[in-house]
Amino acid sequence: MDANFAGLGFRQGEAVVVTGAANGIGREVALLLARAGLTVSAWDIEEAALNELVAEIEATVGTVRGVLVDLDDQGAIDAAWDEATSMGLPIPYLVNNAGPPSTTDVSVVEGLRMSVGSYVAVTEGWLKRHAAEASSMTFTSSIAGNFFVGPTTDWYPTAKAGIAGYMRHCAVKLRGHPRSNGVAPTGVVTRRTAEAFASEEMQQRLKAQPMGRAGLADEVAAMICFLLSPAASFINGVLIPVDGASTWTHG
Ligand SMILES: NC(=O)c1ccc[n+]([C@@H]2O[C@H](COP(=O)([O-])OP(=O)(O)OC[C@H]3O[C@@H](n4cnc5c(N)ncnc54)[C@H](O)[C@@H]3O)[C@@H](O)[C@H]2O)c1
């Protein structure tokens, strides 16, 4: 996809924080928003992939600052906000997207801390520093826990439902300042999942899906960028499946 989001109302001279920006969905969000004219504060724990993203944006589409951060560490989140704020730009936009793989072997309580807990901490850090200009944020949840509970780890659907609940809570409590929305993807091909999606078994399963294929990271990113943008100005508190209708074939 070669989408141009400049028409959605983003303004030059403003910035966005994108978490989990080094890979997959977050990477595509960072590229789209940089192309739309926002300065991107790209947060991730993977240094090499983050450097690669920064080099790509600087060489081609726009302005970016890479921030190395472990979102499972409150002190590191505070330092990342200080770093983003030091750019001296308004930060009206936040994309809460980073997440451990669904297969990560942790307890439910640890999984909640690593996903819901980190999204809450990042959001609170933003509102503490940038409430005056905060316009819109998104949360990357999943169909798991919201539209379907598959054969996955215990913590994953629990946490993804928790993320959607927090997203709705913010939509109501903050009264649109900022707006708060979410996406619920499933089966998205990324660098991390590419090998699993290439297997014969997975290819057969995908063929049985309504669209007969997996989703692409930029297809999820496109919905995130729309929900985030001024063009979605009366959309608040929704969780949009980005699943090619596969949700309706489960069960
Ligand atoms: N790929 C899918 O099929 C799928 C389906 C449903 C939901 N999701 C959700 O989409 C979001 C993005 O996933 P993706 O598929 O692009 O995955 P990905 O693994 O390609 O990218 C996730 C990024 O988050 C970063 N990250 C993870 N833990 C971090 C931490 N503690 N601190 C800082 N950065 C950290 C990783 O380094 C990575 O760059 C996640 O929340 C995931 O749960 C993905």
Coordinates of N, CA, C and O in Angstrom, one line a residue, residues 143-233:
I143 N -8.6 -9.2 18.1 CA -9.9 -9.9 18.2 C -9.9 -10.8 19.4 O -11.0 -11.0 20.0
A144 N -8.8 -11.3 19.8 CA -8.7 -12.2 20.9 C -9.2 -11.5 22.2 O -8.7 -10.4 22.5
G145 N -10.1 -12.1 22.9 CA -10.6 -11.5 24.2 C -11.7 -10.5 23.9 O -12.4 -10.2 24.9
N146 N -11.9 -10.1 22.7 CA -13.0 -9.2 22.4 C -14.1 -9.7 21.5 O -15.3 -9.5 21.7
F147 N -13.7 -10.5 20.5 CA -14.6 -11.0 19.5 C -14.5 -12.6 19.5 O -15.3 -13.2 18.8
F148 N -13.5 -13.1 20.1 CA -13.1 -14.5 20.0 C -12.1 -14.8 21.0 O -11.2 -14.0 21.3
V149 N -12.1 -16.0 21.6 CA -11.0 -16.5 22.4 C -10.5 -17.8 21.9 O -11.1 -18.8 21.9
G150 N -9.3 -17.7 21.3 CA -8.8 -18.9 20.6 C -7.9 -19.7 21.6 O -7.8 -19.4 22.8
P151 N -7.3 -20.7 21.0 CA -6.4 -21.6 21.8 C -5.0 -20.9 22.0 O -4.0 -21.3 21.4
T152 N -5.0 -19.9 22.9 CA -3.8 -19.1 23.1 C -3.4 -19.1 24.6 O -4.0 -19.8 25.4
T153 N -2.4 -18.4 24.9 CA -2.0 -18.3 26.3 C -3.1 -17.6 27.1 O -3.9 -16.8 26.6
D154 N -3.2 -17.9 28.4 CA -4.3 -17.3 29.3 C -4.2 -15.8 29.3 O -5.3 -15.1 29.4
W155 N -3.0 -15.3 29.4 CA -2.9 -13.8 29.7 C -3.3 -13.0 28.4 O -3.8 -11.9 28.6
Y156 N -3.2 -13.6 27.2 CA -3.3 -12.7 26.0 C -4.7 -12.2 25.8 O -4.9 -11.0 25.7
P157 N -5.8 -13.1 25.7 CA -7.1 -12.5 25.6 C -7.6 -11.7 26.8 O -8.3 -10.7 26.6
T158 N -7.1 -12.1 28.0 CA -7.4 -11.3 29.2 C -6.9 -9.9 29.0 O -7.6 -8.9 29.3
A159 N -5.6 -9.8 28.6 CA -5.0 -8.5 28.5 C -5.6 -7.6 27.4 O -5.8 -6.4 27.5
K160 N -5.9 -8.3 26.2 CA -6.4 -7.6 25.1 C -7.8 -7.0 25.4 O -8.2 -6.0 24.9
A161 N -8.6 -7.8 26.2 CA -9.9 -7.3 26.6 C -9.7 -6.1 27.6 O -10.5 -5.1 27.6
G162 N -8.7 -6.2 28.4 CA -8.4 -5.1 29.4 C -8.0 -3.9 28.7 O -8.4 -2.8 29.1
I163 N -7.2 -4.0 27.6 CA -6.8 -2.8 26.8 C -8.1 -2.2 26.2 O -8.2 -0.9 26.2
A164 N -9.0 -3.0 25.7 CA -10.2 -2.4 25.1 C -11.0 -1.7 26.2 O -11.6 -0.6 25.9
G165 N -11.1 -2.3 27.3 CA -11.8 -1.7 28.4 C -11.2 -0.3 28.9 O -12.0 0.6 29.1
Y166 N -9.9 -0.3 28.9 CA -9.3 1.0 29.3 C -9.5 2.0 28.2 O -9.7 3.2 28.5
M167 N -9.4 1.6 26.9 CA -9.7 2.5 25.8 C -11.1 3.1 25.9 O -11.2 4.4 25.8
R168 N -12.1 2.3 26.3 CA -13.4 2.8 26.4 C -13.6 3.8 27.6 O -14.2 4.8 27.5
H169 N -12.9 3.3 28.7 CA -13.0 4.2 29.9 C -12.4 5.6 29.6 O -13.0 6.6 30.0
C170 N -11.3 5.6 28.9 CA -10.7 6.9 28.5 C -11.6 7.7 27.6 O -11.7 8.9 27.7
A171 N -12.3 7.0 26.7 CA -13.2 7.7 25.7 C -14.2 8.5 26.5 O -14.6 9.6 26.2
V172 N -14.8 7.8 27.5 CA -15.9 8.4 28.3 C -15.3 9.4 29.3 O -15.8 10.6 29.3
K173 N -14.3 9.0 30.0 CA -13.8 9.9 31.1 C -13.2 11.2 30.6 O -13.3 12.2 31.2
L174 N -12.5 11.1 29.5 CA -11.7 12.2 29.0 C -12.6 13.1 28.1 O -12.1 14.1 27.6
R175 N -13.8 12.6 27.7 CA -14.8 13.4 27.0 C -14.2 13.9 25.7 O -14.5 15.0 25.2
G176 N -13.4 13.1 25.0 CA -12.9 13.5 23.7 C -11.7 14.4 23.7 O -11.2 14.8 22.6
H177 N -11.1 14.6 24.9 CA -9.9 15.5 25.0 C -8.8 14.7 25.7 O -8.6 14.9 26.9
P178 N -8.2 13.7 25.1 CA -8.3 13.3 23.7 C -9.3 12.2 23.4 O -9.8 11.6 24.4
R179 N -9.6 12.0 22.1 CA -10.4 10.9 21.7 C -9.6 9.6 21.9 O -8.3 9.7 22.0
S180 N -10.3 8.5 22.1 CA -9.6 7.2 22.4 C -10.3 6.1 21.6 O -11.5 5.9 21.8
N181 N -9.5 5.4 20.8 CA -10.1 4.3 20.0 C -9.1 3.2 19.8 O -8.0 3.3 20.2
G182 N -9.6 2.1 19.3 CA -8.8 0.9 19.2 C -8.9 0.1 18.0 O -10.0 0.2 17.3
V183 N -7.9 -0.7 17.6 CA -8.1 -1.7 16.5 C -7.9 -3.1 17.1 O -7.2 -3.3 18.1
A184 N -8.6 -4.0 16.5 CA -8.6 -5.4 16.9 C -8.1 -6.2 15.6 O -9.0 -6.7 14.9
P185 N -6.8 -6.4 15.5 CA -6.4 -7.1 14.3 C -6.4 -8.6 14.6 O -6.5 -9.0 15.8
T186 N -6.1 -9.4 13.6 CA -5.8 -10.8 13.8 C -5.0 -11.3 12.6 O -5.2 -10.8 11.5
G187 N -4.2 -12.3 12.8 CA -3.5 -12.9 11.7 C -2.7 -12.0 10.8 O -2.9 -12.0 9.6
V188 N -1.9 -11.1 11.3 CA -1.2 -10.2 10.5 C 0.3 -10.6 10.2 O 1.0 -11.0 11.2
V189 N 0.7 -10.6 9.0 CA 2.0 -11.0 8.6 C 3.0 -9.9 9.0 O 2.8 -8.8 8.6
T190 N 4.0 -10.2 9.8 CA 5.1 -9.3 10.2 C 6.4 -10.1 10.1 O 6.4 -11.3 9.8
R191 N 7.5 -9.4 10.3 CA 8.8 -10.1 10.3 C 8.8 -11.2 11.3 O 9.3 -12.3 11.0
R192 N 8.1 -11.0 12.4 CA 8.1 -12.0 13.5 C 7.2 -13.2 13.1 O 7.6 -14.3 13.5
T193 N 6.1 -12.9 12.5 CA 5.2 -14.0 12.2 C 5.3 -14.7 10.8 O 4.6 -15.6 10.5
A194 N 6.2 -14.1 10.0 CA 6.2 -14.5 8.6 C 6.5 -16.0 8.4 O 5.8 -16.7 7.6
E195 N 7.4 -16.6 9.2 CA 7.7 -18.0 9.1 C 6.4 -18.9 9.4 O 6.1 -19.8 8.6
A196 N 5.8 -18.5 10.5 CA 4.6 -19.3 10.8 C 3.5 -19.2 9.8 O 2.8 -20.2 9.4
F197 N 3.3 -18.0 9.2 CA 2.3 -17.8 8.1 C 2.7 -18.6 6.8 O 1.8 -18.9 6.0
A198 N 4.0 -18.9 6.6 CA 4.4 -19.5 5.4 C 4.1 -21.0 5.5 O 4.2 -21.7 4.4
S199 N 3.8 -21.6 6.6 CA 3.7 -23.0 6.7 C 2.5 -23.5 5.9 O 1.5 -22.8 5.8
E200 N 2.6 -24.8 5.5 CA 1.5 -25.3 4.7 C 0.2 -25.4 5.5 O -0.9 -25.0 4.9
E201 N 0.3 -25.7 6.8 CA -1.0 -25.8 7.6 C -1.6 -24.4 7.7 O -2.9 -24.3 7.5
M202 N -0.8 -23.4 7.9 CA -1.4 -22.0 8.0 C -2.0 -21.6 6.7 O -3.0 -21.0 6.6
Q203 N -1.3 -21.9 5.6 CA -1.8 -21.5 4.3 C -3.2 -22.1 4.0 O -4.1 -21.5 3.5
Q204 N -3.3 -23.4 4.4 CA -4.6 -24.1 4.2 C -5.7 -23.4 5.1 O -6.8 -23.2 4.6
R205 N -5.4 -23.0 6.3 CA -6.3 -22.4 7.2 C -6.7 -21.0 6.6 O -7.9 -20.6 6.7
L206 N -5.8 -20.3 6.1 CA -6.0 -19.0 5.6 C -7.0 -19.1 4.3 O -7.8 -18.2 4.1
K207 N -6.8 -20.1 3.5 CA -7.6 -20.2 2.3 C -9.1 -20.4 2.7 O -9.9 -20.0 1.9
A208 N -9.3 -20.9 3.9 CA -10.7 -21.1 4.3 C -11.3 -19.8 4.9 O -12.5 -19.8 5.1
Q209 N -10.5 -18.8 5.1 CA -11.0 -17.5 5.6 C -11.8 -16.8 4.5 O -11.5 -17.0 3.3
P210 N -12.7 -15.9 4.9 CA -13.4 -15.1 3.8 C -12.6 -14.4 2.8 O -12.9 -14.5 1.6
M211 N -11.4 -13.9 3.2 CA -10.6 -13.2 2.2 C -9.4 -14.0 1.7 O -8.7 -13.6 0.8
G212 N -9.3 -15.2 2.3 CA -8.4 -16.2 1.7 C -6.9 -15.9 2.0 O -6.0 -16.5 1.3
R213 N -6.6 -14.9 2.9 CA -5.2 -14.6 3.1 C -5.1 -13.9 4.5 O -6.1 -13.6 5.1
A214 N -3.9 -13.7 4.9 CA -3.6 -13.0 6.1 C -3.6 -11.5 5.9 O -3.6 -11.1 4.7
G215 N -3.7 -10.8 7.0 CA -3.7 -9.3 6.8 C -2.2 -8.8 6.7 O -1.3 -9.6 7.1
L216 N -2.1 -7.6 6.3 CA -0.7 -7.0 6.2 C -0.6 -5.9 7.3 O -1.6 -5.2 7.6
A217 N 0.6 -5.7 7.7 CA 0.8 -4.7 8.8 C 0.3 -3.3 8.4 O -0.3 -2.6 9.2
D218 N 0.5 -3.0 7.1 CA 0.1 -1.6 6.7 C -1.4 -1.5 6.6 O -1.9 -0.4 6.6
E219 N -2.1 -2.6 6.5 CA -3.6 -2.6 6.4 C -4.1 -2.2 7.8 O -5.2 -1.6 8.0
V220 N -3.5 -2.7 8.9 CA -3.9 -2.4 10.2 C -3.4 -0.9 10.5 O -4.2 -0.1 11.1
A221 N -2.2 -0.6 10.1 CA -1.7 0.8 10.3 C -2.6 1.8 9.7 O -2.8 2.9 10.2
A222 N -3.2 1.5 8.5 CA -4.1 2.5 7.9 C -5.3 2.8 8.7 O -5.7 4.0 8.8
M223 N -5.9 1.8 9.4 CA -7.0 2.1 10.3 C -6.6 2.9 11.5 O -7.3 3.8 12.0
I224 N -5.4 2.5 12.1 CA -4.9 3.3 13.2 C -4.7 4.7 12.8 O -5.2 5.6 13.6
C225 N -4.1 5.0 11.7 CA -3.9 6.4 11.3 C -5.2 7.2 11.1 O -5.3 8.3 11.4
F226 N -6.2 6.5 10.5 CA -7.5 7.2 10.3 C -8.1 7.5 11.7 O -8.6 8.6 11.9
L227 N -8.2 6.5 12.6 CA -8.8 6.7 13.9 C -8.1 7.9 14.6 O -8.7 8.6 15.4
L228 N -6.8 7.9 14.5 CA -5.9 8.9 15.1 C -6.2 10.3 14.6 O -6.1 11.3 15.4
S229 N -6.6 10.4 13.4 CA -6.5 11.7 12.6 C -7.7 12.6 12.9 O -8.8 12.1 13.4
P230 N -7.6 13.9 12.6 CA -8.7 14.8 12.7 C -9.9 14.4 11.9 O -11.0 14.8 12.2
A231 N -9.6 13.6 10.8 CA -10.7 13.2 10.0 C -11.7 12.3 10.7 O -12.9 12.2 10.3
A232 N -11.3 11.7 11.8 CA -12.2 10.9 12.6 C -12.7 11.6 13.9 O -12.9 11.0 14.9
S233 N -13.0 12.9 13.7 CA -13.2 13.8 14.9 C -14.4 13.4 15.8 O -14.4 13.9 16.9

